[in-house]
Amino acid sequence: MSDSTELGEWEFVGRRGSETARLVPGEVIAAVPAAKAFAEQSEKELRFDFLDDRAVLRMLRRRHQDEVAMFNAGFKTGVPLSFVGFGAAVYWGGVVQFWESSAARLAYAGVAVAVVLALLAAFVRAAAVQWGDPVRQNLRARAKAYRELAHLARREGADIPAHYPHYGPYPFAATFRPEADEAETVEGEGLS
């Protein structure tokens, strides 16, 4: 994805769409004592400088790429799963249950269940790859902490737009894993 090449110097995409947001400088957040203390505490816990504008901008751009990848993975397997499952159920309700041969009904049910289970397994695997990746979890943990930091600074009076950084929290799969953080630093980005 090349969102970063199409964006302005301090811009990032706040949602899967094309709406861009402008980075709030770290000095605005650091001007609030409670936010600065939270940033320092989070830096120790998550090994990330939340007041470094370039690092935060890079993290927010990577977070957007991660969100797009999660959506695409779910869409590619979730849509076929829903169509096939719905179609199999409707066909059963409208046609198959009236077949005279119980062997044919049983064969249809067996094939339909096998296909739906195979698609469900593909869906679960795609979700596990996206949600279970420790490098991506570290990215989400940092994005979640940055969101909390920005909201704290805004509540304390900093000039930060409402809903900044314009995406919701990660309610799960945002666990910081120090061992993955070290691997990411040694091996490279970990998230393209």
Coordinates of N, CA, C and O in Angstrom, one line a residue:
M1 N 0.8 -1.2 0.0 CA 0.0 0.0 0.0 C 0.9 1.2 0.0 O 1.9 1.3 0.7
S2 N 0.5 2.3 -0.7 CA 1.3 3.4 -0.8 C 0.6 4.7 -0.3 O 0.8 5.8 -0.9
D3 N -0.2 4.6 0.8 CA -0.8 5.7 1.3 C 0.1 6.8 1.7 O -0.1 8.0 1.6
S4 N 1.3 6.4 2.3 CA 2.2 7.4 2.8 C 2.8 8.3 1.7 O 3.2 9.4 1.9
T5 N 2.9 7.8 0.5 CA 3.5 8.6 -0.6 C 2.4 9.6 -1.1 O 2.8 10.6 -1.7
E6 N 1.1 9.3 -0.9 CA 0.1 10.2 -1.4 C -0.3 11.3 -0.3 O -1.0 12.2 -0.6
L7 N 0.2 11.1 0.9 CA -0.2 11.9 2.0 C 0.8 13.1 2.1 O 1.9 13.0 1.7
G8 N 0.3 14.1 2.8 CA 1.1 15.3 3.1 C 2.2 14.9 4.2 O 2.1 13.8 4.7
E9 N 3.1 15.7 4.4 CA 4.2 15.4 5.3 C 3.7 14.9 6.7 O 4.3 14.0 7.3
W10 N 2.7 15.5 7.3 CA 2.3 15.2 8.6 C 0.9 14.6 8.6 O 0.2 14.6 9.6
E11 N 0.5 14.0 7.5 CA -0.9 13.4 7.4 C -0.8 11.9 7.5 O 0.2 11.2 7.1
F12 N -2.0 11.3 7.9 CA -2.2 9.9 8.0 C -3.6 9.6 7.7 O -4.5 10.5 7.8
V13 N -4.0 8.4 7.3 CA -5.4 8.1 7.1 C -6.0 7.6 8.4 O -5.4 6.6 9.0
G14 N -7.1 8.2 8.8 CA -7.7 7.8 10.0 C -8.6 6.6 10.0 O -8.8 6.0 11.0
R15 N -9.1 6.3 8.9 CA -10.0 5.1 8.7 C -9.6 4.4 7.4 O -8.8 4.8 6.7
R16 N -10.4 3.3 7.1 CA -10.1 2.6 5.9 C -10.3 3.4 4.7 O -9.8 3.1 3.6
G17 N -11.2 4.4 4.8 CA -11.5 5.2 3.6 C -10.3 6.1 3.3 O -9.2 5.9 3.6
S18 N -10.6 7.2 2.6 CA -9.5 8.1 2.2 C -9.4 9.4 3.0 O -8.7 10.3 2.7
E19 N -10.2 9.5 4.1 CA -10.2 10.6 4.9 C -8.8 10.8 5.6 O -8.4 9.9 6.4
T20 N -8.1 11.9 5.4 CA -6.8 12.1 6.1 C -7.0 12.9 7.3 O -7.9 13.7 7.5
A21 N -6.0 12.7 8.2 CA -6.0 13.5 9.5 C -4.6 14.1 9.6 O -3.6 13.5 9.0
R22 N -4.5 15.1 10.3 CA -3.2 15.8 10.5 C -2.7 15.4 11.9 O -3.4 15.5 12.9
L23 N -1.4 15.0 12.0 CA -0.8 14.7 13.2 C -0.8 15.9 14.2 O -0.4 17.0 13.8
V24 N -1.2 15.6 15.4 CA -1.1 16.7 16.5 C 0.4 16.6 17.0 O 0.8 15.5 17.4
P25 N 1.1 17.7 17.0 CA 2.5 17.6 17.4 C 2.6 17.1 18.9 O 1.8 17.4 19.7
G26 N 3.7 16.4 19.1 CA 3.9 15.9 20.5 C 4.1 17.0 21.5 O 3.7 16.8 22.7
E27 N 4.5 18.2 21.1 CA 4.6 19.3 22.1 C 3.3 19.8 22.6 O 3.2 20.2 23.7
V28 N 2.2 19.6 21.8 CA 0.9 20.0 22.2 C 0.4 19.0 23.3 O -0.2 19.4 24.3
I29 N 0.7 17.7 23.1 CA 0.4 16.7 24.1 C 1.2 16.8 25.4 O 0.7 16.8 26.5
A30 N 2.5 17.1 25.2 CA 3.5 17.2 26.3 C 3.2 18.4 27.1 O 3.6 18.5 28.3
A31 N 2.5 19.4 26.6 CA 2.2 20.6 27.4 C 1.2 20.3 28.5 O 1.1 21.1 29.5
V32 N 0.5 19.2 28.5 CA -0.4 18.8 29.5 C 0.4 17.8 30.5 O 0.8 16.7 30.0
P33 N 0.6 18.2 31.7 CA 1.4 17.4 32.6 C 0.9 16.0 32.8 O 1.7 15.0 32.8
A34 N -0.4 15.8 32.9 CA -0.9 14.4 33.1 C -0.6 13.6 31.8 O -0.3 12.4 31.9
A35 N -0.8 14.2 30.6 CA -0.5 13.5 29.4 C 1.0 13.2 29.2 O 1.3 12.1 28.8
K36 N 1.8 14.1 29.6 CA 3.3 13.9 29.5 C 3.7 12.7 30.4 O 4.5 11.9 30.0
A37 N 3.1 12.7 31.6 CA 3.4 11.6 32.6 C 2.9 10.2 32.0 O 3.6 9.2 32.1
F38 N 1.7 10.3 31.4 CA 1.2 9.0 30.8 C 2.1 8.6 29.6 O 2.3 7.4 29.4
A39 N 2.5 9.6 28.8 CA 3.4 9.2 27.7 C 4.7 8.6 28.2 O 5.2 7.6 27.6
E40 N 5.3 9.1 29.3 CA 6.5 8.6 29.8 C 6.3 7.2 30.4 O 7.2 6.3 30.2
Q41 N 5.2 7.0 31.0 CA 4.9 5.7 31.6 C 4.7 4.7 30.4 O 5.2 3.6 30.5
S42 N 4.0 5.1 29.4 CA 3.7 4.2 28.3 C 5.0 3.9 27.5 O 5.1 2.8 27.0
E43 N 5.8 4.9 27.4 CA 7.1 4.7 26.7 C 7.9 3.5 27.4 O 8.5 2.7 26.7
K44 N 7.9 3.5 28.7 CA 8.6 2.4 29.4 C 8.0 1.1 29.2 O 8.6 0.1 28.9
E45 N 6.6 1.1 29.2 CA 5.9 -0.2 29.1 C 5.9 -0.7 27.7 O 6.0 -1.9 27.5
L46 N 5.8 0.2 26.7 CA 5.6 -0.3 25.3 C 6.8 0.0 24.4 O 6.8 -0.2 23.2
R47 N 7.9 0.5 25.0 CA 9.2 0.8 24.3 C 8.9 1.6 23.0 O 9.3 1.3 21.9
F48 N 8.3 2.7 23.2 CA 7.9 3.6 22.1 C 7.8 5.0 22.6 O 7.2 5.3 23.6
D49 N 8.4 6.0 21.9 CA 8.4 7.4 22.3 C 7.1 8.0 21.7 O 7.1 8.3 20.5
F50 N 6.1 8.2 22.5 CA 4.9 8.7 22.1 C 4.9 10.2 21.8 O 3.9 10.8 21.3
L51 N 6.0 10.9 22.1 CA 6.1 12.3 21.9 C 7.0 12.6 20.7 O 7.3 13.8 20.4
D52 N 7.6 11.6 20.1 CA 8.4 11.7 18.9 C 7.4 11.8 17.6 O 6.9 10.7 17.3
D53 N 7.3 12.9 17.0 CA 6.3 13.1 16.0 C 6.5 12.1 14.8 O 5.6 11.6 14.3
R54 N 7.8 12.0 14.4 CA 8.0 11.1 13.2 C 7.7 9.6 13.5 O 7.1 8.9 12.7
A55 N 8.1 9.2 14.7 CA 7.8 7.8 15.1 C 6.3 7.6 15.3 O 5.7 6.6 14.8
V56 N 5.5 8.6 15.8 CA 4.1 8.4 15.9 C 3.4 8.4 14.6 O 2.5 7.6 14.3
L57 N 3.9 9.3 13.7 CA 3.3 9.3 12.3 C 3.5 8.0 11.6 O 2.6 7.5 11.0
R58 N 4.7 7.5 11.7 CA 5.0 6.2 11.1 C 4.1 5.1 11.7 O 3.6 4.2 11.0
M59 N 3.9 5.1 13.0 CA 3.1 4.1 13.7 C 1.6 4.2 13.2 O 1.0 3.2 12.9
L60 N 1.1 5.5 13.1 CA -0.3 5.6 12.7 C -0.5 5.2 11.2 O -1.5 4.6 10.9
R61 N 0.5 5.4 10.4 CA 0.4 5.0 9.0 C 0.5 3.5 8.9 O -0.3 2.8 8.2
R62 N 1.3 2.8 9.7 CA 1.4 1.4 9.8 C 0.1 0.8 10.4 O -0.4 -0.2 9.9
R63 N -0.5 1.5 11.3 CA -1.8 1.1 11.9 C -2.9 1.0 10.9 O -3.7 0.1 10.8
H64 N -2.9 2.0 10.0 CA -3.9 2.1 8.9 C -3.7 0.9 8.0 O -4.6 0.2 7.6
Q65 N -2.4 0.6 7.6 CA -2.2 -0.6 6.8 C -2.6 -1.8 7.4 O -3.2 -2.7 6.8
D66 N -2.4 -1.9 8.7 CA -2.9 -3.1 9.5 C -4.4 -3.2 9.4 O -4.9 -4.3 9.2
E67 N -5.1 -2.1 9.6 CA -6.5 -2.1 9.6 C -7.1 -2.6 8.2 O -8.0 -3.3 8.1
V68 N -6.4 -2.1 7.2 CA -6.9 -2.4 5.8 C -6.6 -3.9 5.6 O -7.5 -4.6 5.0
A69 N -5.5 -4.4 6.1 CA -5.2 -5.9 5.9 C -6.2 -6.7 6.7 O -6.6 -7.8 6.1
M70 N -6.5 -6.3 7.9 CA -7.5 -7.0 8.6 C -8.9 -7.1 7.9 O -9.5 -8.1 7.8
F71 N -9.3 -5.9 7.4 CA -10.6 -5.8 6.7 C -10.5 -6.7 5.4 O -11.5 -7.5 5.2
N72 N -9.5 -6.7 4.7 CA -9.4 -7.4 3.4 C -9.4 -8.9 3.7 O -10.0 -9.7 3.0
A73 N -8.7 -9.4 4.8 CA -8.6 -10.8 5.1 C -10.0 -11.3 5.5 O -10.4 -12.4 5.1
G74 N -10.7 -10.5 6.3 CA -12.1 -10.9 6.7 C -13.0 -10.9 5.5 O -13.9 -11.7 5.4
F75 N -12.9 -9.9 4.6 CA -13.8 -9.8 3.5 C -13.6 -10.9 2.5 O -14.6 -11.5 2.0
K76 N -12.4 -11.3 2.2 CA -12.1 -12.4 1.3 C -12.6 -13.7 1.7 O -13.0 -14.5 0.8
T77 N -12.7 -14.0 2.9 CA -13.2 -15.3 3.4 C -14.6 -15.2 4.0 O -15.4 -16.1 3.9
G78 N -14.9 -14.0 4.6 CA -16.2 -13.9 5.2 C -17.4 -13.8 4.2 O -18.5 -14.3 4.5
V79 N -17.2 -13.1 3.1 CA -18.3 -12.9 2.1 C -18.6 -14.3 1.5 O -19.8 -14.6 1.5
P80 N -17.6 -15.0 1.0 CA -18.0 -16.4 0.5 C -18.6 -17.3 1.5 O -19.6 -18.0 1.2
L81 N -18.1 -17.2 2.7 CA -18.7 -18.0 3.8 C -20.2 -17.6 4.0 O -21.0 -18.5 4.1
S82 N -20.5 -16.4 4.1 CA -21.9 -16.0 4.3 C -22.8 -16.4 3.1 O -23.9 -16.9 3.3
F83 N -22.3 -16.2 1.9 CA -23.1 -16.5 0.7 C -23.4 -18.0 0.6 O -24.5 -18.5 0.4
V84 N -22.3 -18.8 0.8 CA -22.4 -20.3 0.7 C -23.3 -20.8 1.9 O -24.2 -21.6 1.7
G85 N -23.1 -20.3 3.1 CA -23.9 -20.8 4.2 C -25.4 -20.4 4.0 O -26.2 -21.2 4.3
F86 N -25.6 -19.2 3.6 CA -27.0 -18.7 3.4 C -27.6 -19.5 2.3 O -28.8 -20.0 2.4
G87 N -26.9 -19.6 1.2 CA -27.4 -20.4 0.0 C -27.7 -21.8 0.4 O -28.8 -22.4 0.0
A88 N -26.8 -22.5 1.1 CA -27.1 -23.9 1.5 C -28.3 -24.0 2.4 O -29.1 -24.9 2.2
A89 N -28.5 -23.1 3.3 CA -29.7 -23.1 4.2 C -30.9 -22.9 3.4 O -31.9 -23.5 3.6
V90 N -30.9 -21.9 2.5 CA -32.1 -21.6 1.7 C -32.5 -22.8 0.8 O -33.6 -23.1 0.7
Y91 N -31.4 -23.3 0.2 CA -31.7 -24.5 -0.7 C -32.2 -25.7 0.1 O -33.1 -26.4 -0.4
W92 N -31.7 -25.9 1.3 CA -32.3 -26.9 2.1 C -33.8 -26.6 2.4 O -34.6 -27.5 2.3
G93 N -34.0 -25.4 2.8 CA -35.4 -25.0 3.2 C -36.4 -25.1 2.1 O -37.5 -25.4 2.3
G94 N -35.9 -24.8 0.9 CA -36.8 -24.7 -0.3 C -36.9 -26.0 -1.1 O -37.9 -26.3 -1.7
V95 N -35.8 -26.8 -1.1 CA -35.8 -27.9 -2.1 C -35.4 -29.2 -1.4 O -36.2 -30.2 -1.5
V96 N -34.3 -29.3 -0.8 CA -33.7 -30.5 -0.3 C -34.6 -31.3 0.7 O -34.7 -32.5 0.6
Q97 N -35.2 -30.6 1.6 CA -36.0 -31.3 2.6 C -37.2 -32.0 2.0 O -37.7 -32.9 2.6
F98 N -37.5 -31.7 0.7 CA -38.6 -32.4 0.1 C -38.2 -33.5 -0.8 O -39.0 -34.2 -1.4
W99 N -36.9 -33.8 -0.9 CA -36.4 -34.9 -1.7 C -36.9 -36.2 -1.0 O -36.9 -36.3 0.2
E100 N -37.3 -37.2 -1.8 CA -37.8 -38.4 -1.3 C -36.8 -39.3 -0.7 O -37.0 -40.0 0.3
S101 N -35.6 -39.3 -1.3 CA -34.5 -40.2 -0.8 C -33.8 -39.5 0.4 O -33.2 -38.4 0.3
S102 N -33.8 -40.2 1.5 CA -33.1 -39.7 2.7 C -31.6 -39.8 2.5 O -30.9 -39.0 3.1
A103 N -31.1 -40.7 1.7 CA -29.7 -40.8 1.4 C -29.3 -39.5 0.6 O -28.2 -39.0 0.9
A104 N -30.1 -39.0 -0.3 CA -29.7 -37.8 -1.1 C -29.7 -36.6 -0.1 O -28.9 -35.7 -0.2
R105 N -30.7 -36.5 0.8 CA -30.8 -35.4 1.7 C -29.5 -35.4 2.6 O -28.9 -34.4 2.9
L106 N -29.2 -36.6 3.1 CA -28.0 -36.8 4.0 C -26.8 -36.4 3.2 O -25.9 -35.8 3.8
A107 N -26.6 -36.9 2.0 CA -25.5 -36.5 1.2 C -25.4 -35.0 1.0 O -24.3 -34.4 1.1
Y108 N -26.5 -34.3 0.7 CA -26.5 -32.9 0.5 C -26.0 -32.2 1.8 O -25.2 -31.3 1.8
A109 N -26.6 -32.7 2.9 CA -26.3 -32.1 4.2 C -24.8 -32.3 4.5 O -24.1 -31.3 5.0
G110 N -24.3 -33.4 4.2 CA -22.9 -33.7 4.5 C -22.0 -32.8 3.6 O -21.0 -32.2 4.2
V111 N -22.3 -32.7 2.4 CA -21.5 -31.8 1.5 C -21.6 -30.4 1.9 O -20.6 -29.6 2.0
A112 N -22.8 -29.9 2.2 CA -23.0 -28.5 2.6 C -22.3 -28.2 3.9 O -21.6 -27.2 4.0
V113 N -22.4 -29.1 4.8 CA -21.6 -28.9 6.1 C -20.1 -28.9 5.9 O -19.4 -28.0 6.4
A114 N -19.6 -29.8 5.1 CA -18.2 -29.8 4.8 C -17.7 -28.5 4.1 O -16.6 -28.0 4.5
V115 N -18.5 -28.0 3.2 CA -18.1 -26.8 2.5 C -18.1 -25.6 3.4 O -17.2 -24.8 3.5
V116 N -19.2 -25.5 4.2 CA -19.3 -24.4 5.2 C -18.2 -24.5 6.2 O -17.5 -23.5 6.6
L117 N -17.9 -25.7 6.7 CA -16.8 -25.9 7.7 C -15.4 -25.5 7.1 O -14.6 -24.9 7.8
A118 N -15.2 -25.9 5.8 CA -13.9 -25.5 5.2 C -13.8 -24.0 5.0 O -12.7 -23.5 5.3
L119 N -14.9 -23.4 4.6 CA -14.8 -21.9 4.6 C -14.7 -21.3 5.9 O -14.0 -20.3 6.1
L120 N -15.3 -21.8 6.9 CA -15.2 -21.3 8.3 C -13.8 -21.5 8.8 O -13.2 -20.6 9.4
A121 N -13.1 -22.6 8.5 CA -11.8 -22.8 8.9 C -10.8 -21.8 8.2 O -9.9 -21.3 8.8
A122 N -11.1 -21.5 6.9 CA -10.3 -20.5 6.2 C -10.5 -19.1 6.9 O -9.5 -18.3 7.0
F123 N -11.7 -18.8 7.3 CA -12.0 -17.5 7.9 C -11.3 -17.5 9.3 O -10.7 -16.4 9.6
V124 N -11.4 -18.5 10.0 CA -10.7 -18.5 11.4 C -9.2 -18.4 11.2 O -8.5 -17.7 11.9
R125 N -8.6 -19.1 10.2 CA -7.2 -19.0 9.9 C -6.8 -17.6 9.5 O -5.8 -17.1 10.0
A126 N -7.5 -17.0 8.7 CA -7.2 -15.6 8.3 C -7.3 -14.7 9.4 O -6.4 -13.8 9.6
A127 N -8.3 -14.9 10.3 CA -8.4 -14.0 11.5 C -7.2 -14.3 12.4 O -6.7 -13.3 13.0
A128 N -6.9 -15.5 12.6 CA -5.8 -15.8 13.5 C -4.5 -15.2 13.0 O -3.6 -14.8 13.8
V129 N -4.2 -15.3 11.7 CA -3.0 -14.7 11.1 C -3.0 -13.2 11.4 O -2.0 -12.6 11.8
Q130 N -4.1 -12.5 11.2 CA -4.2 -11.1 11.4 C -4.1 -10.7 12.9 O -3.3 -9.9 13.3
W131 N -5.0 -11.4 13.7 CA -5.0 -11.0 15.1 C -3.9 -11.6 15.9 O -3.5 -11.0 17.0
G132 N -3.4 -12.7 15.6 CA -2.4 -13.4 16.4 C -1.0 -13.0 16.2 O -0.1 -13.4 16.9
D133 N -0.7 -12.2 15.1 CA 0.7 -11.8 14.8 C 1.2 -10.9 15.9 O 0.7 -9.8 16.1
P134 N 2.3 -11.3 16.6 CA 2.8 -10.5 17.8 C 3.3 -9.2 17.3 O 3.1 -8.2 18.1
V135 N 3.9 -9.0 16.2 CA 4.3 -7.7 15.7 C 3.2 -6.8 15.5 O 3.2 -5.6 15.9
R136 N 2.1 -7.3 14.9 CA 0.9 -6.5 14.7 C 0.2 -6.2 16.0 O -0.3 -5.1 16.2
Q137 N 0.3 -7.1 17.0 CA -0.3 -6.8 18.3 C 0.5 -5.7 19.0 O -0.1 -4.9 19.6
N138 N 1.8 -5.7 18.8 CA 2.6 -4.6 19.4 C 2.2 -3.2 18.7 O 2.0 -2.2 19.4
L139 N 2.0 -3.2 17.4 CA 1.5 -2.0 16.8 C 0.2 -1.6 17.3 O 0.0 -0.4 17.6
R140 N -0.7 -2.5 17.5 CA -2.1 -2.2 18.0 C -2.0 -1.7 19.4 O -2.7 -0.8 19.8
A141 N -1.1 -2.3 20.2 CA -1.0 -1.9 21.6 C -0.5 -0.4 21.7 O -1.0 0.4 22.5
R142 N 0.5 -0.1 20.8 CA 1.0 1.3 20.8 C -0.1 2.2 20.3 O -0.2 3.3 20.8
A143 N -0.8 1.8 19.2 CA -1.9 2.7 18.7 C -3.0 2.9 19.8 O -3.5 4.0 19.9
K144 N -3.3 1.9 20.5 CA -4.3 2.0 21.6 C -3.8 3.0 22.7 O -4.5 3.9 23.1
A145 N -2.5 2.9 23.1 CA -2.0 3.7 24.1 C -1.9 5.2 23.6 O -2.2 6.1 24.3
Y146 N -1.6 5.4 22.3 CA -1.5 6.7 21.7 C -2.9 7.3 21.7 O -3.1 8.5 22.0
R147 N -3.9 6.5 21.4 CA -5.3 7.0 21.4 C -5.7 7.5 22.8 O -6.3 8.6 23.0
E148 N -5.4 6.7 23.8 CA -5.7 7.0 25.2 C -4.9 8.3 25.6 O -5.5 9.2 26.3
L149 N -3.7 8.4 25.2 CA -2.9 9.6 25.4 C -3.5 10.9 24.8 O -3.6 11.9 25.5
A150 N -3.9 10.8 23.6 CA -4.5 11.9 22.9 C -5.8 12.3 23.6 O -6.1 13.5 23.8
H151 N -6.6 11.3 23.9 CA -7.9 11.7 24.6 C -7.7 12.3 26.0 O -8.4 13.2 26.4
L152 N -6.7 11.8 26.7 CA -6.3 12.4 28.0 C -5.9 13.8 27.8 O -6.4 14.7 28.6
A153 N -5.0 14.1 26.9 CA -4.6 15.5 26.7 C -5.8 16.4 26.3 O -5.9 17.5 26.7
R154 N -6.7 15.9 25.4 CA -7.8 16.7 25.0 C -8.7 16.9 26.2 O -9.2 18.1 26.4
R155 N -9.0 15.9 27.1 CA -9.8 16.2 28.3 C -9.2 17.2 29.2 O -9.9 17.9 29.9
E156 N -7.9 17.2 29.2 CA -7.2 18.2 30.1 C -7.0 19.6 29.5 O -6.3 20.4 30.0
G157 N -7.5 19.8 28.3 CA -7.5 21.1 27.7 C -6.6 21.3 26.5 O -6.6 22.4 26.0
A158 N -5.9 20.3 26.1 CA -5.1 20.5 24.9 C -5.9 20.7 23.6 O -7.0 20.2 23.5
D159 N -5.4 21.4 22.7 CA -6.1 21.7 21.4 C -5.9 20.5 20.5 O -5.1 20.5 19.6
I160 N -6.8 19.5 20.7 CA -6.8 18.3 19.9 C -8.2 18.0 19.4 O -9.1 18.1 20.2
P161 N -8.3 17.8 18.1 CA -9.7 17.6 17.5 C -10.4 16.4 18.2 O -9.8 15.4 18.7
A162 N -11.7 16.5 18.2 CA -12.5 15.4 18.8 C -12.3 14.1 18.0 O -12.0 14.2 16.8
H163 N -12.2 13.0 18.7 CA -12.0 11.7 18.1 C -10.7 11.5 17.5 O -10.4 10.5 16.8
Y164 N -9.7 12.4 17.7 CA -8.4 12.2 17.2 C -7.8 11.0 17.9 O -8.0 10.8 19.1
P165 N -7.1 10.1 17.3 CA -6.6 10.0 15.9 C -7.6 9.4 14.9 O -7.2 8.8 13.9
H166 N -8.9 9.6 15.2 CA -9.9 9.2 14.2 C -10.1 7.7 13.9 O -10.4 7.3 12.8
Y167 N -9.9 6.9 14.9 CA -10.2 5.5 14.8 C -10.5 5.0 16.2 O -10.1 5.6 17.2
G168 N -11.2 3.9 16.3 CA -11.6 3.4 17.6 C -10.5 2.6 18.2 O -9.4 2.3 17.6
P169 N -10.7 2.2 19.5 CA -9.7 1.4 20.2 C -9.7 0.0 19.7 O -10.6 -0.5 19.1
Y170 N -8.6 -0.7 19.9 CA -8.5 -2.1 19.7 C -8.9 -2.8 21.0 O -8.2 -2.8 21.9
P171 N -10.1 -3.4 21.0 CA -10.6 -4.0 22.3 C -9.9 -5.3 22.6 O -9.9 -5.7 23.7
F172 N -9.3 -5.9 21.6 CA -8.5 -7.1 21.9 C -7.4 -7.2 20.8 O -7.3 -6.4 19.9
A173 N -6.5 -8.2 21.0 CA -5.4 -8.4 20.1 C -4.5 -7.2 20.1 O -3.9 -6.8 19.1
A174 N -4.4 -6.5 21.2 CA -3.5 -5.4 21.4 C -2.6 -5.6 22.6 O -2.3 -4.6 23.3
T175 N -2.1 -6.8 22.7 CA -1.2 -7.1 23.8 C 0.2 -6.8 23.4 O 0.6 -7.3 22.3
F176 N 1.0 -6.1 24.2 CA 2.4 -5.9 23.9 C 3.2 -7.1 24.2 O 3.1 -7.7 25.3
R177 N 4.0 -7.5 23.3 CA 4.8 -8.7 23.4 C 6.3 -8.3 23.2 O 6.7 -8.1 22.1
P178 N 7.0 -8.1 24.3 CA 8.4 -7.6 24.2 C 9.3 -8.5 23.3 O 10.1 -8.0 22.6
E179 N 9.1 -9.8 23.3 CA 10.0 -10.7 22.5 C 9.8 -10.4 21.0 O 10.7 -10.4 20.2
A180 N 8.5 -10.1 20.6 CA 8.3 -9.7 19.2 C 8.8 -8.4 18.9 O 9.2 -8.1 17.8
D181 N 8.8 -7.5 19.9 CA 9.4 -6.1 19.6 C 10.8 -6.2 19.3 O 11.4 -5.5 18.5
E182 N 11.6 -7.1 20.1 CA 13.0 -7.2 19.8 C 13.2 -7.9 18.4 O 14.1 -7.5 17.7
A183 N 12.4 -8.9 18.1 CA 12.5 -9.5 16.8 C 12.3 -8.5 15.6 O 12.9 -8.5 14.6
E184 N 11.3 -7.6 15.9 CA 10.9 -6.6 14.9 C 12.1 -5.7 14.7 O 12.4 -5.3 13.5
T185 N 12.7 -5.3 15.7 CA 13.8 -4.3 15.7 C 15.0 -5.0 14.9 O 15.7 -4.3 14.1
V186 N 15.3 -6.2 15.2 CA 16.4 -6.9 14.6 C 16.1 -7.3 13.1 O 17.0 -7.0 12.2
E187 N 14.9 -7.8 12.8 CA 14.6 -8.3 11.5 C 14.0 -7.2 10.5 O 13.9 -7.5 9.4
G188 N 13.7 -6.1 11.0 CA 13.1 -5.1 10.1 C 11.7 -4.7 10.6 O 11.4 -4.7 11.7
E189 N 10.9 -4.3 9.6 CA 9.6 -3.7 9.9 C 8.6 -4.7 10.5 O 7.9 -4.3 11.4
G190 N 8.5 -5.9 10.0 CA 7.6 -6.9 10.5 C 6.2 -6.6 9.9 O 5.3 -7.5 10.0
L191 N 5.9 -5.4 9.4 CA 4.6 -5.1 8.8 C 4.9 -4.3 7.6 O 5.5 -3.2 7.7
S192 N 4.6 -4.8 6.4 CA 4.9 -4.0 5.2 C 3.9 -3.0 4.9 O 2.8 -3.0 5.4

